[in-house]
Amino acid sequence: MPNPNLEISVEPPYFVGRAVGFFGWVDDFEHSIAAVQFSLDGGVHWTEYATPGTSTDRGVRWRFTYTPRKAGHYLLSVRTVSGTGETSTLVSGYAFQVFENDTATCSEQYHNPNGSAQQPVRMPENNSRQRRNENQIAQETDTGSTIKTRAAAASLPFGGFHLRPIGEQRWGASKLYRSGELFGITSAEAAFLTHDLGIRTVYDIRNEFETAAHPQPFLMGAKTVALVPNMERRRKDANKRLVAGVIDKYGEPEQRMRQNYRRYAHEYPLIGKALRSMAAEGAPALVHCVNGKDRTGVLCATLLRIAGFSNEFIVADYLHVNKSNARQIAEEEKRLGAGMTPDEHAILMSFLEARPSYLAAFFDEAETQYGSFKGFIERGLRLTPEQINVLKFLIGS
């Protein structure tokens, strides 16, 4: 890859004519990685670097150097090529801003809306054999280890996207967060995520139609990883499916949703990629889908169970989304429920709300598939004891 001996700036602000260094981790789960590709023009052209000697059991820590020739906003896209020559559907996006060589102007512009300078991103070294203990991780997650005063005073959940820590309904306990989609996020809210909470990676687990309808905003100071669900490649339209005279084809209340959650248990590569990436980076992160209820719900519940939280706690944390989304649920109920019979209305509500039986169906399917939850972790998600320890540290268990 690019000459590692160059004098490279890895912490913003970045300037025209000065090399910018990016570091990251890629993991194609069940496939070996033959190369890593980079694009700075929205995926029109890709620059490829081979990664010989990798296997399905090892991800790749990469570094990429770019020298910008003009000021402006940039987006570096990163994806992998498998040993069979297939490009991954997982694409990471690094948003960054480049300034002219005017320190005064840069100093004024590179401040977030609340008036405090944004904190630089802290990246791990480019070493695929690197072993990190909890002390090392604590140093790298300095911006997330002590929640700043403004964050501690913020309400929960935060923002229209219902941001909250995974596992605890207070700021500071966990360095991992969950929410609904970020479409429409304000600059002040974005600064809260990246500056006050120190979030460095956003995992977007919506499908291609959902991301096309509401494009993902790229936050300065954080990268976005698009994790497309394996079986979620069809367009969904609640206005056509969840209406009077049609909705009853989905069976009794909760029946269809339990089936959906059992299907999520077969999408373990998605959950595994996200959790392995979180562990590799060891930094504050956010995961979201559209409403932060189903796909986000099972990923967070899996993480909490891995971290040793009780079933009662996990279910309560999962059901908290009904409170967070109460206004949205009421609006959907009013809009879609017109003309429905009581039986149809019961089915509708089973789609709009999180229910304990859904999570139970997910875990039952995962355990049936692998013989136990431990088997699901080891052979399905392919998490190592080291990775599990990092996740436990991040979630505060």
JSON list of N, CA and C in Angstrom, two decimals, residues 46-114:
[
{"chain": "A", "resi": 46, "resn": "TRP", "atom": "N", "xyz": [-12.01, 2.68, -8.58]},
{"chain": "A", "resi": 46, "resn": "TRP", "atom": "CA", "xyz": [-11.46, 2.08, -7.37]},
{"chain": "A", "resi": 46, "resn": "TRP", "atom": "C", "xyz": [-9.97, 1.78, -7.56]},
{"chain": "A", "resi": 47, "resn": "THR", "atom": "N", "xyz": [-9.18, 2.08, -6.53]},
{"chain": "A", "resi": 47, "resn": "THR", "atom": "CA", "xyz": [-7.76, 1.73, -6.51]},
{"chain": "A", "resi": 47, "resn": "THR", "atom": "C", "xyz": [-7.61, 0.51, -5.63]},
{"chain": "A", "resi": 48, "resn": "GLU", "atom": "N", "xyz": [-6.95, -0.52, -6.16]},
{"chain": "A", "resi": 48, "resn": "GLU", "atom": "CA", "xyz": [-6.89, -1.81, -5.46]},
{"chain": "A", "resi": 48, "resn": "GLU", "atom": "C", "xyz": [-5.48, -2.13, -4.98]},
{"chain": "A", "resi": 49, "resn": "TYR", "atom": "N", "xyz": [-5.41, -2.67, -3.76]},
{"chain": "A", "resi": 49, "resn": "TYR", "atom": "CA", "xyz": [-4.15, -3.13, -3.18]},
{"chain": "A", "resi": 49, "resn": "TYR", "atom": "C", "xyz": [-4.34, -4.57, -2.70]},
{"chain": "A", "resi": 50, "resn": "ALA", "atom": "N", "xyz": [-3.48, -5.44, -3.14]},
{"chain": "A", "resi": 50, "resn": "ALA", "atom": "CA", "xyz": [-3.57, -6.85, -2.77]},
{"chain": "A", "resi": 50, "resn": "ALA", "atom": "C", "xyz": [-3.19, -7.06, -1.30]},
{"chain": "A", "resi": 51, "resn": "THR", "atom": "N", "xyz": [-3.78, -8.07, -0.67]},
{"chain": "A", "resi": 51, "resn": "THR", "atom": "CA", "xyz": [-3.49, -8.42, 0.72]},
{"chain": "A", "resi": 51, "resn": "THR", "atom": "C", "xyz": [-3.17, -9.91, 0.79]},
{"chain": "A", "resi": 52, "resn": "PRO", "atom": "N", "xyz": [-2.01, -10.31, 0.34]},
{"chain": "A", "resi": 52, "resn": "PRO", "atom": "CA", "xyz": [-1.66, -11.73, 0.33]},
{"chain": "A", "resi": 52, "resn": "PRO", "atom": "C", "xyz": [-1.52, -12.31, 1.73]},
{"chain": "A", "resi": 53, "resn": "GLY", "atom": "N", "xyz": [-1.75, -13.62, 1.83]},
{"chain": "A", "resi": 53, "resn": "GLY", "atom": "CA", "xyz": [-1.52, -14.31, 3.09]},
{"chain": "A", "resi": 53, "resn": "GLY", "atom": "C", "xyz": [-2.67, -14.27, 4.08]},
{"chain": "A", "resi": 54, "resn": "THR", "atom": "N", "xyz": [-3.84, -13.77, 3.67]},
{"chain": "A", "resi": 54, "resn": "THR", "atom": "CA", "xyz": [-4.98, -13.71, 4.60]},
{"chain": "A", "resi": 54, "resn": "THR", "atom": "C", "xyz": [-5.77, -15.01, 4.52]},
{"chain": "A", "resi": 55, "resn": "SER", "atom": "N", "xyz": [-6.65, -15.21, 5.50]},
{"chain": "A", "resi": 55, "resn": "SER", "atom": "CA", "xyz": [-7.52, -16.39, 5.53]},
{"chain": "A", "resi": 55, "resn": "SER", "atom": "C", "xyz": [-8.89, -15.97, 6.04]},
{"chain": "A", "resi": 56, "resn": "THR", "atom": "N", "xyz": [-9.83, -16.92, 6.07]},
{"chain": "A", "resi": 56, "resn": "THR", "atom": "CA", "xyz": [-11.18, -16.60, 6.54]},
{"chain": "A", "resi": 56, "resn": "THR", "atom": "C", "xyz": [-11.20, -16.30, 8.03]},
{"chain": "A", "resi": 57, "resn": "ASP", "atom": "N", "xyz": [-10.14, -16.67, 8.74]},
{"chain": "A", "resi": 57, "resn": "ASP", "atom": "CA", "xyz": [-10.09, -16.45, 10.19]},
{"chain": "A", "resi": 57, "resn": "ASP", "atom": "C", "xyz": [-9.45, -15.12, 10.57]},
{"chain": "A", "resi": 58, "resn": "ARG", "atom": "N", "xyz": [-8.98, -14.37, 9.57]},
{"chain": "A", "resi": 58, "resn": "ARG", "atom": "CA", "xyz": [-8.31, -13.11, 9.88]},
{"chain": "A", "resi": 58, "resn": "ARG", "atom": "C", "xyz": [-8.86, -11.97, 9.05]},
{"chain": "A", "resi": 59, "resn": "GLY", "atom": "N", "xyz": [-9.16, -10.87, 9.72]},
{"chain": "A", "resi": 59, "resn": "GLY", "atom": "CA", "xyz": [-9.49, -9.65, 9.00]},
{"chain": "A", "resi": 59, "resn": "GLY", "atom": "C", "xyz": [-8.19, -8.95, 8.62]},
{"chain": "A", "resi": 60, "resn": "VAL", "atom": "N", "xyz": [-8.31, -7.76, 8.06]},
{"chain": "A", "resi": 60, "resn": "VAL", "atom": "CA", "xyz": [-7.13, -7.02, 7.60]},
{"chain": "A", "resi": 60, "resn": "VAL", "atom": "C", "xyz": [-7.15, -5.60, 8.16]},
{"chain": "A", "resi": 61, "resn": "ARG", "atom": "N", "xyz": [-6.03, -5.22, 8.79]},
{"chain": "A", "resi": 61, "resn": "ARG", "atom": "CA", "xyz": [-5.84, -3.82, 9.18]},
{"chain": "A", "resi": 61, "resn": "ARG", "atom": "C", "xyz": [-5.11, -3.13, 8.04]},
{"chain": "A", "resi": 62, "resn": "TRP", "atom": "N", "xyz": [-5.71, -2.04, 7.53]},
{"chain": "A", "resi": 62, "resn": "TRP", "atom": "CA", "xyz": [-5.13, -1.39, 6.36]},
{"chain": "A", "resi": 62, "resn": "TRP", "atom": "C", "xyz": [-4.75, 0.06, 6.69]},
{"chain": "A", "resi": 63, "resn": "ARG", "atom": "N", "xyz": [-3.91, 0.63, 5.83]},
{"chain": "A", "resi": 63, "resn": "ARG", "atom": "CA", "xyz": [-3.62, 2.07, 5.90]},
{"chain": "A", "resi": 63, "resn": "ARG", "atom": "C", "xyz": [-3.60, 2.60, 4.47]},
{"chain": "A", "resi": 64, "resn": "PHE", "atom": "N", "xyz": [-4.11, 3.79, 4.30]},
{"chain": "A", "resi": 64, "resn": "PHE", "atom": "CA", "xyz": [-4.22, 4.40, 2.97]},
{"chain": "A", "resi": 64, "resn": "PHE", "atom": "C", "xyz": [-3.80, 5.86, 3.09]},
{"chain": "A", "resi": 65, "resn": "THR", "atom": "N", "xyz": [-2.97, 6.31, 2.16]},
{"chain": "A", "resi": 65, "resn": "THR", "atom": "CA", "xyz": [-2.48, 7.69, 2.17]},
{"chain": "A", "resi": 65, "resn": "THR", "atom": "C", "xyz": [-2.98, 8.43, 0.94]},
{"chain": "A", "resi": 66, "resn": "TYR", "atom": "N", "xyz": [-3.47, 9.65, 1.16]},
{"chain": "A", "resi": 66, "resn": "TYR", "atom": "CA", "xyz": [-3.97, 10.48, 0.05]},
{"chain": "A", "resi": 66, "resn": "TYR", "atom": "C", "xyz": [-3.53, 11.91, 0.27]},
{"chain": "A", "resi": 67, "resn": "THR", "atom": "N", "xyz": [-3.05, 12.55, -0.79]},
{"chain": "A", "resi": 67, "resn": "THR", "atom": "CA", "xyz": [-2.66, 13.95, -0.71]},
{"chain": "A", "resi": 67, "resn": "THR", "atom": "C", "xyz": [-3.65, 14.79, -1.50]},
{"chain": "A", "resi": 68, "resn": "PRO", "atom": "N", "xyz": [-4.53, 15.52, -0.84]},
{"chain": "A", "resi": 68, "resn": "PRO", "atom": "CA", "xyz": [-5.55, 16.31, -1.54]},
{"chain": "A", "resi": 68, "resn": "PRO", "atom": "C", "xyz": [-4.95, 17.50, -2.28]},
{"chain": "A", "resi": 69, "resn": "ARG", "atom": "N", "xyz": [-5.51, 17.79, -3.46]},
{"chain": "A", "resi": 69, "resn": "ARG", "atom": "CA", "xyz": [-5.01, 18.88, -4.29]},
{"chain": "A", "resi": 69, "resn": "ARG", "atom": "C", "xyz": [-5.88, 20.13, -4.22]},
{"chain": "A", "resi": 70, "resn": "LYS", "atom": "N", "xyz": [-7.06, 20.01, -3.61]},
{"chain": "A", "resi": 70, "resn": "LYS", "atom": "CA", "xyz": [-7.92, 21.18, -3.46]},
{"chain": "A", "resi": 70, "resn": "LYS", "atom": "C", "xyz": [-8.75, 21.06, -2.20]},
{"chain": "A", "resi": 71, "resn": "ALA", "atom": "N", "xyz": [-9.21, 22.20, -1.71]},
{"chain": "A", "resi": 71, "resn": "ALA", "atom": "CA", "xyz": [-10.01, 22.22, -0.49]},
{"chain": "A", "resi": 71, "resn": "ALA", "atom": "C", "xyz": [-11.43, 21.72, -0.78]},
{"chain": "A", "resi": 72, "resn": "GLY", "atom": "N", "xyz": [-12.09, 21.25, 0.25]},
{"chain": "A", "resi": 72, "resn": "GLY", "atom": "CA", "xyz": [-13.47, 20.80, 0.09]},
{"chain": "A", "resi": 72, "resn": "GLY", "atom": "C", "xyz": [-13.79, 19.61, 0.98]},
{"chain": "A", "resi": 73, "resn": "HIS", "atom": "N", "xyz": [-15.00, 19.09, 0.80]},
{"chain": "A", "resi": 73, "resn": "HIS", "atom": "CA", "xyz": [-15.45, 17.92, 1.54]},
{"chain": "A", "resi": 73, "resn": "HIS", "atom": "C", "xyz": [-15.19, 16.66, 0.70]},
{"chain": "A", "resi": 74, "resn": "TYR", "atom": "N", "xyz": [-14.69, 15.62, 1.34]},
{"chain": "A", "resi": 74, "resn": "TYR", "atom": "CA", "xyz": [-14.34, 14.38, 0.67]},
{"chain": "A", "resi": 74, "resn": "TYR", "atom": "C", "xyz": [-15.02, 13.19, 1.35]},
{"chain": "A", "resi": 75, "resn": "LEU", "atom": "N", "xyz": [-15.15, 12.11, 0.58]},
{"chain": "A", "resi": 75, "resn": "LEU", "atom": "CA", "xyz": [-15.63, 10.85, 1.13]},
{"chain": "A", "resi": 75, "resn": "LEU", "atom": "C", "xyz": [-14.77, 9.72, 0.58]},
{"chain": "A", "resi": 76, "resn": "LEU", "atom": "N", "xyz": [-14.03, 9.07, 1.46]},
{"chain": "A", "resi": 76, "resn": "LEU", "atom": "CA", "xyz": [-13.23, 7.92, 1.08]},
{"chain": "A", "resi": 76, "resn": "LEU", "atom": "C", "xyz": [-14.05, 6.66, 1.30]},
{"chain": "A", "resi": 77, "resn": "SER", "atom": "N", "xyz": [-14.29, 5.89, 0.22]},
{"chain": "A", "resi": 77, "resn": "SER", "atom": "CA", "xyz": [-15.03, 4.63, 0.32]},
{"chain": "A", "resi": 77, "resn": "SER", "atom": "C", "xyz": [-14.05, 3.46, 0.29]},
{"chain": "A", "resi": 78, "resn": "VAL", "atom": "N", "xyz": [-14.31, 2.46, 1.13]},
{"chain": "A", "resi": 78, "resn": "VAL", "atom": "CA", "xyz": [-13.42, 1.31, 1.24]},
{"chain": "A", "resi": 78, "resn": "VAL", "atom": "C", "xyz": [-14.24, 0.02, 1.16]},
{"chain": "A", "resi": 79, "resn": "ARG", "atom": "N", "xyz": [-13.78, -0.94, 0.36]},
{"chain": "A", "resi": 79, "resn": "ARG", "atom": "CA", "xyz": [-14.44, -2.24, 0.28]},
{"chain": "A", "resi": 79, "resn": "ARG", "atom": "C", "xyz": [-13.39, -3.32, 0.03]},
{"chain": "A", "resi": 80, "resn": "THR", "atom": "N", "xyz": [-13.79, -4.57, 0.16]},
{"chain": "A", "resi": 80, "resn": "THR", "atom": "CA", "xyz": [-12.85, -5.67, -0.01]},
{"chain": "A", "resi": 80, "resn": "THR", "atom": "C", "xyz": [-13.18, -6.49, -1.26]},
{"chain": "A", "resi": 81, "resn": "VAL", "atom": "N", "xyz": [-12.17, -7.27, -1.68]},
{"chain": "A", "resi": 81, "resn": "VAL", "atom": "CA", "xyz": [-12.33, -8.24, -2.75]},
{"chain": "A", "resi": 81, "resn": "VAL", "atom": "C", "xyz": [-12.00, -9.62, -2.17]},
{"chain": "A", "resi": 82, "resn": "SER", "atom": "N", "xyz": [-12.90, -10.58, -2.34]},
{"chain": "A", "resi": 82, "resn": "SER", "atom": "CA", "xyz": [-12.69, -11.90, -1.76]},
{"chain": "A", "resi": 82, "resn": "SER", "atom": "C", "xyz": [-11.71, -12.71, -2.60]},
{"chain": "A", "resi": 83, "resn": "GLY", "atom": "N", "xyz": [-11.32, -13.88, -2.07]},
{"chain": "A", "resi": 83, "resn": "GLY", "atom": "CA", "xyz": [-10.41, -14.75, -2.78]},
{"chain": "A", "resi": 83, "resn": "GLY", "atom": "C", "xyz": [-10.97, -15.26, -4.09]},
{"chain": "A", "resi": 84, "resn": "THR", "atom": "N", "xyz": [-12.32, -15.22, -4.24]},
{"chain": "A", "resi": 84, "resn": "THR", "atom": "CA", "xyz": [-12.95, -15.65, -5.49]},
{"chain": "A", "resi": 84, "resn": "THR", "atom": "C", "xyz": [-13.16, -14.49, -6.46]},
{"chain": "A", "resi": 85, "resn": "GLY", "atom": "N", "xyz": [-12.69, -13.29, -6.07]},
{"chain": "A", "resi": 85, "resn": "GLY", "atom": "CA", "xyz": [-12.80, -12.13, -6.96]},
{"chain": "A", "resi": 85, "resn": "GLY", "atom": "C", "xyz": [-14.06, -11.32, -6.81]},
{"chain": "A", "resi": 86, "resn": "GLU", "atom": "N", "xyz": [-14.90, -11.63, -5.84]},
{"chain": "A", "resi": 86, "resn": "GLU", "atom": "CA", "xyz": [-16.15, -10.90, -5.65]},
{"chain": "A", "resi": 86, "resn": "GLU", "atom": "C", "xyz": [-15.93, -9.70, -4.72]},
{"chain": "A", "resi": 87, "resn": "THR", "atom": "N", "xyz": [-16.51, -8.56, -5.10]},
{"chain": "A", "resi": 87, "resn": "THR", "atom": "CA", "xyz": [-16.41, -7.38, -4.24]},
{"chain": "A", "resi": 87, "resn": "THR", "atom": "C", "xyz": [-17.47, -7.48, -3.15]},
{"chain": "A", "resi": 88, "resn": "SER", "atom": "N", "xyz": [-17.12, -7.02, -1.97]},
{"chain": "A", "resi": 88, "resn": "SER", "atom": "CA", "xyz": [-18.02, -7.10, -0.83]},
{"chain": "A", "resi": 88, "resn": "SER", "atom": "C", "xyz": [-19.13, -6.07, -0.93]},
{"chain": "A", "resi": 89, "resn": "THR", "atom": "N", "xyz": [-20.30, -6.41, -0.38]},
{"chain": "A", "resi": 89, "resn": "THR", "atom": "CA", "xyz": [-21.41, -5.46, -0.29]},
{"chain": "A", "resi": 89, "resn": "THR", "atom": "C", "xyz": [-21.20, -4.51, 0.88]},
{"chain": "A", "resi": 90, "resn": "LEU", "atom": "N", "xyz": [-20.22, -4.80, 1.72]},
{"chain": "A", "resi": 90, "resn": "LEU", "atom": "CA", "xyz": [-19.91, -3.97, 2.87]},
{"chain": "A", "resi": 90, "resn": "LEU", "atom": "C", "xyz": [-18.95, -2.86, 2.43]},
{"chain": "A", "resi": 91, "resn": "VAL", "atom": "N", "xyz": [-19.41, -1.62, 2.49]},
{"chain": "A", "resi": 91, "resn": "VAL", "atom": "CA", "xyz": [-18.60, -0.48, 2.08]},
{"chain": "A", "resi": 91, "resn": "VAL", "atom": "C", "xyz": [-18.52, 0.51, 3.24]},
{"chain": "A", "resi": 92, "resn": "SER", "atom": "N", "xyz": [-17.30, 0.89, 3.61]},
{"chain": "A", "resi": 92, "resn": "SER", "atom": "CA", "xyz": [-17.10, 1.87, 4.67]},
{"chain": "A", "resi": 92, "resn": "SER", "atom": "C", "xyz": [-16.89, 3.25, 4.05]},
{"chain": "A", "resi": 93, "resn": "GLY", "atom": "N", "xyz": [-17.43, 4.28, 4.69]},
{"chain": "A", "resi": 93, "resn": "GLY", "atom": "CA", "xyz": [-17.28, 5.64, 4.19]},
{"chain": "A", "resi": 93, "resn": "GLY", "atom": "C", "xyz": [-16.63, 6.54, 5.23]},
{"chain": "A", "resi": 94, "resn": "TYR", "atom": "N", "xyz": [-15.53, 7.20, 4.86]},
{"chain": "A", "resi": 94, "resn": "TYR", "atom": "CA", "xyz": [-14.82, 8.12, 5.75]},
{"chain": "A", "resi": 94, "resn": "TYR", "atom": "C", "xyz": [-15.00, 9.54, 5.22]},
{"chain": "A", "resi": 95, "resn": "ALA", "atom": "N", "xyz": [-15.78, 10.34, 5.91]},
{"chain": "A", "resi": 95, "resn": "ALA", "atom": "CA", "xyz": [-15.98, 11.73, 5.50]},
{"chain": "A", "resi": 95, "resn": "ALA", "atom": "C", "xyz": [-14.89, 12.60, 6.13]},
{"chain": "A", "resi": 96, "resn": "PHE", "atom": "N", "xyz": [-14.30, 13.52, 5.34]},
{"chain": "A", "resi": 96, "resn": "PHE", "atom": "CA", "xyz": [-13.31, 14.43, 5.89]},
{"chain": "A", "resi": 96, "resn": "PHE", "atom": "C", "xyz": [-13.31, 15.73, 5.11]},
{"chain": "A", "resi": 97, "resn": "GLN", "atom": "N", "xyz": [-12.78, 16.76, 5.74]},
{"chain": "A", "resi": 97, "resn": "GLN", "atom": "CA", "xyz": [-12.74, 18.08, 5.13]},
{"chain": "A", "resi": 97, "resn": "GLN", "atom": "C", "xyz": [-11.30, 18.54, 4.99]},
{"chain": "A", "resi": 98, "resn": "VAL", "atom": "N", "xyz": [-10.99, 19.16, 3.85]},
{"chain": "A", "resi": 98, "resn": "VAL", "atom": "CA", "xyz": [-9.65, 19.65, 3.57]},
{"chain": "A", "resi": 98, "resn": "VAL", "atom": "C", "xyz": [-9.69, 21.17, 3.45]},
{"chain": "A", "resi": 99, "resn": "PHE", "atom": "N", "xyz": [-8.72, 21.83, 4.09]},
{"chain": "A", "resi": 99, "resn": "PHE", "atom": "CA", "xyz": [-8.64, 23.29, 4.10]},
{"chain": "A", "resi": 99, "resn": "PHE", "atom": "C", "xyz": [-7.44, 23.77, 3.29]},
{"chain": "A", "resi": 100, "resn": "GLU", "atom": "N", "xyz": [-7.53, 25.03, 2.84]},
{"chain": "A", "resi": 100, "resn": "GLU", "atom": "CA", "xyz": [-6.37, 25.68, 2.25]},
{"chain": "A", "resi": 100, "resn": "GLU", "atom": "C", "xyz": [-5.33, 25.88, 3.36]},
{"chain": "A", "resi": 101, "resn": "ASN", "atom": "N", "xyz": [-4.11, 26.21, 2.99]},
{"chain": "A", "resi": 101, "resn": "ASN", "atom": "CA", "xyz": [-3.04, 26.37, 3.97]},
{"chain": "A", "resi": 101, "resn": "ASN", "atom": "C", "xyz": [-3.17, 27.70, 4.70]},
{"chain": "A", "resi": 102, "resn": "ASP", "atom": "N", "xyz": [-4.24, 27.85, 5.43]},
{"chain": "A", "resi": 102, "resn": "ASP", "atom": "CA", "xyz": [-4.50, 29.07, 6.19]},
{"chain": "A", "resi": 102, "resn": "ASP", "atom": "C", "xyz": [-4.94, 28.65, 7.57]},
{"chain": "A", "resi": 103, "resn": "THR", "atom": "N", "xyz": [-4.03, 28.61, 8.50]},
{"chain": "A", "resi": 103, "resn": "THR", "atom": "CA", "xyz": [-4.32, 28.09, 9.83]},
{"chain": "A", "resi": 103, "resn": "THR", "atom": "C", "xyz": [-5.42, 28.85, 10.53]},
{"chain": "A", "resi": 104, "resn": "ALA", "atom": "N", "xyz": [-5.45, 30.16, 10.39]},
{"chain": "A", "resi": 104, "resn": "ALA", "atom": "CA", "xyz": [-6.47, 30.96, 11.07]},
{"chain": "A", "resi": 104, "resn": "ALA", "atom": "C", "xyz": [-7.86, 30.61, 10.56]},
{"chain": "A", "resi": 105, "resn": "THR", "atom": "N", "xyz": [-7.99, 30.54, 9.23]},
{"chain": "A", "resi": 105, "resn": "THR", "atom": "CA", "xyz": [-9.29, 30.21, 8.65]},
{"chain": "A", "resi": 105, "resn": "THR", "atom": "C", "xyz": [-9.73, 28.81, 9.08]},
{"chain": "A", "resi": 106, "resn": "CYS", "atom": "N", "xyz": [-8.79, 27.87, 9.03]},
{"chain": "A", "resi": 106, "resn": "CYS", "atom": "CA", "xyz": [-9.10, 26.50, 9.40]},
{"chain": "A", "resi": 106, "resn": "CYS", "atom": "C", "xyz": [-9.54, 26.42, 10.86]},
{"chain": "A", "resi": 107, "resn": "SER", "atom": "N", "xyz": [-8.81, 27.14, 11.71]},
{"chain": "A", "resi": 107, "resn": "SER", "atom": "CA", "xyz": [-9.10, 27.09, 13.14]},
{"chain": "A", "resi": 107, "resn": "SER", "atom": "C", "xyz": [-10.51, 27.56, 13.42]},
{"chain": "A", "resi": 108, "resn": "GLU", "atom": "N", "xyz": [-10.96, 28.52, 12.63]},
{"chain": "A", "resi": 108, "resn": "GLU", "atom": "CA", "xyz": [-12.30, 29.06, 12.82]},
{"chain": "A", "resi": 108, "resn": "GLU", "atom": "C", "xyz": [-13.36, 28.09, 12.28]},
{"chain": "A", "resi": 109, "resn": "GLN", "atom": "N", "xyz": [-13.08, 27.47, 11.11]},
{"chain": "A", "resi": 109, "resn": "GLN", "atom": "CA", "xyz": [-14.06, 26.60, 10.49]},
{"chain": "A", "resi": 109, "resn": "GLN", "atom": "C", "xyz": [-14.16, 25.24, 11.18]},
{"chain": "A", "resi": 110, "resn": "TYR", "atom": "N", "xyz": [-13.02, 24.76, 11.69]},
{"chain": "A", "resi": 110, "resn": "TYR", "atom": "CA", "xyz": [-13.02, 23.40, 12.24]},
{"chain": "A", "resi": 110, "resn": "TYR", "atom": "C", "xyz": [-13.47, 23.40, 13.69]},
{"chain": "A", "resi": 111, "resn": "HIS", "atom": "N", "xyz": [-14.63, 23.96, 13.92]},
{"chain": "A", "resi": 111, "resn": "HIS", "atom": "CA", "xyz": [-15.27, 23.94, 15.22]},
{"chain": "A", "resi": 111, "resn": "HIS", "atom": "C", "xyz": [-16.70, 23.46, 15.02]},
{"chain": "A", "resi": 112, "resn": "ASN", "atom": "N", "xyz": [-17.18, 22.72, 15.97]},
{"chain": "A", "resi": 112, "resn": "ASN", "atom": "CA", "xyz": [-18.56, 22.24, 15.82]},
{"chain": "A", "resi": 112, "resn": "ASN", "atom": "C", "xyz": [-19.52, 23.34, 16.26]},
{"chain": "A", "resi": 113, "resn": "PRO", "atom": "N", "xyz": [-20.82, 23.16, 16.01]},
{"chain": "A", "resi": 113, "resn": "PRO", "atom": "CA", "xyz": [-21.79, 24.23, 16.24]},
{"chain": "A", "resi": 113, "resn": "PRO", "atom": "C", "xyz": [-21.89, 24.74, 17.67]},
{"chain": "A", "resi": 114, "resn": "ASN", "atom": "N", "xyz": [-21.48, 23.95, 18.66]},
{"chain": "A", "resi": 114, "resn": "ASN", "atom": "CA", "xyz": [-21.60, 24.46, 20.03]},
{"chain": "A", "resi": 114, "resn": "ASN", "atom": "C", "xyz": [-20.35, 25.21, 20.47]}
]
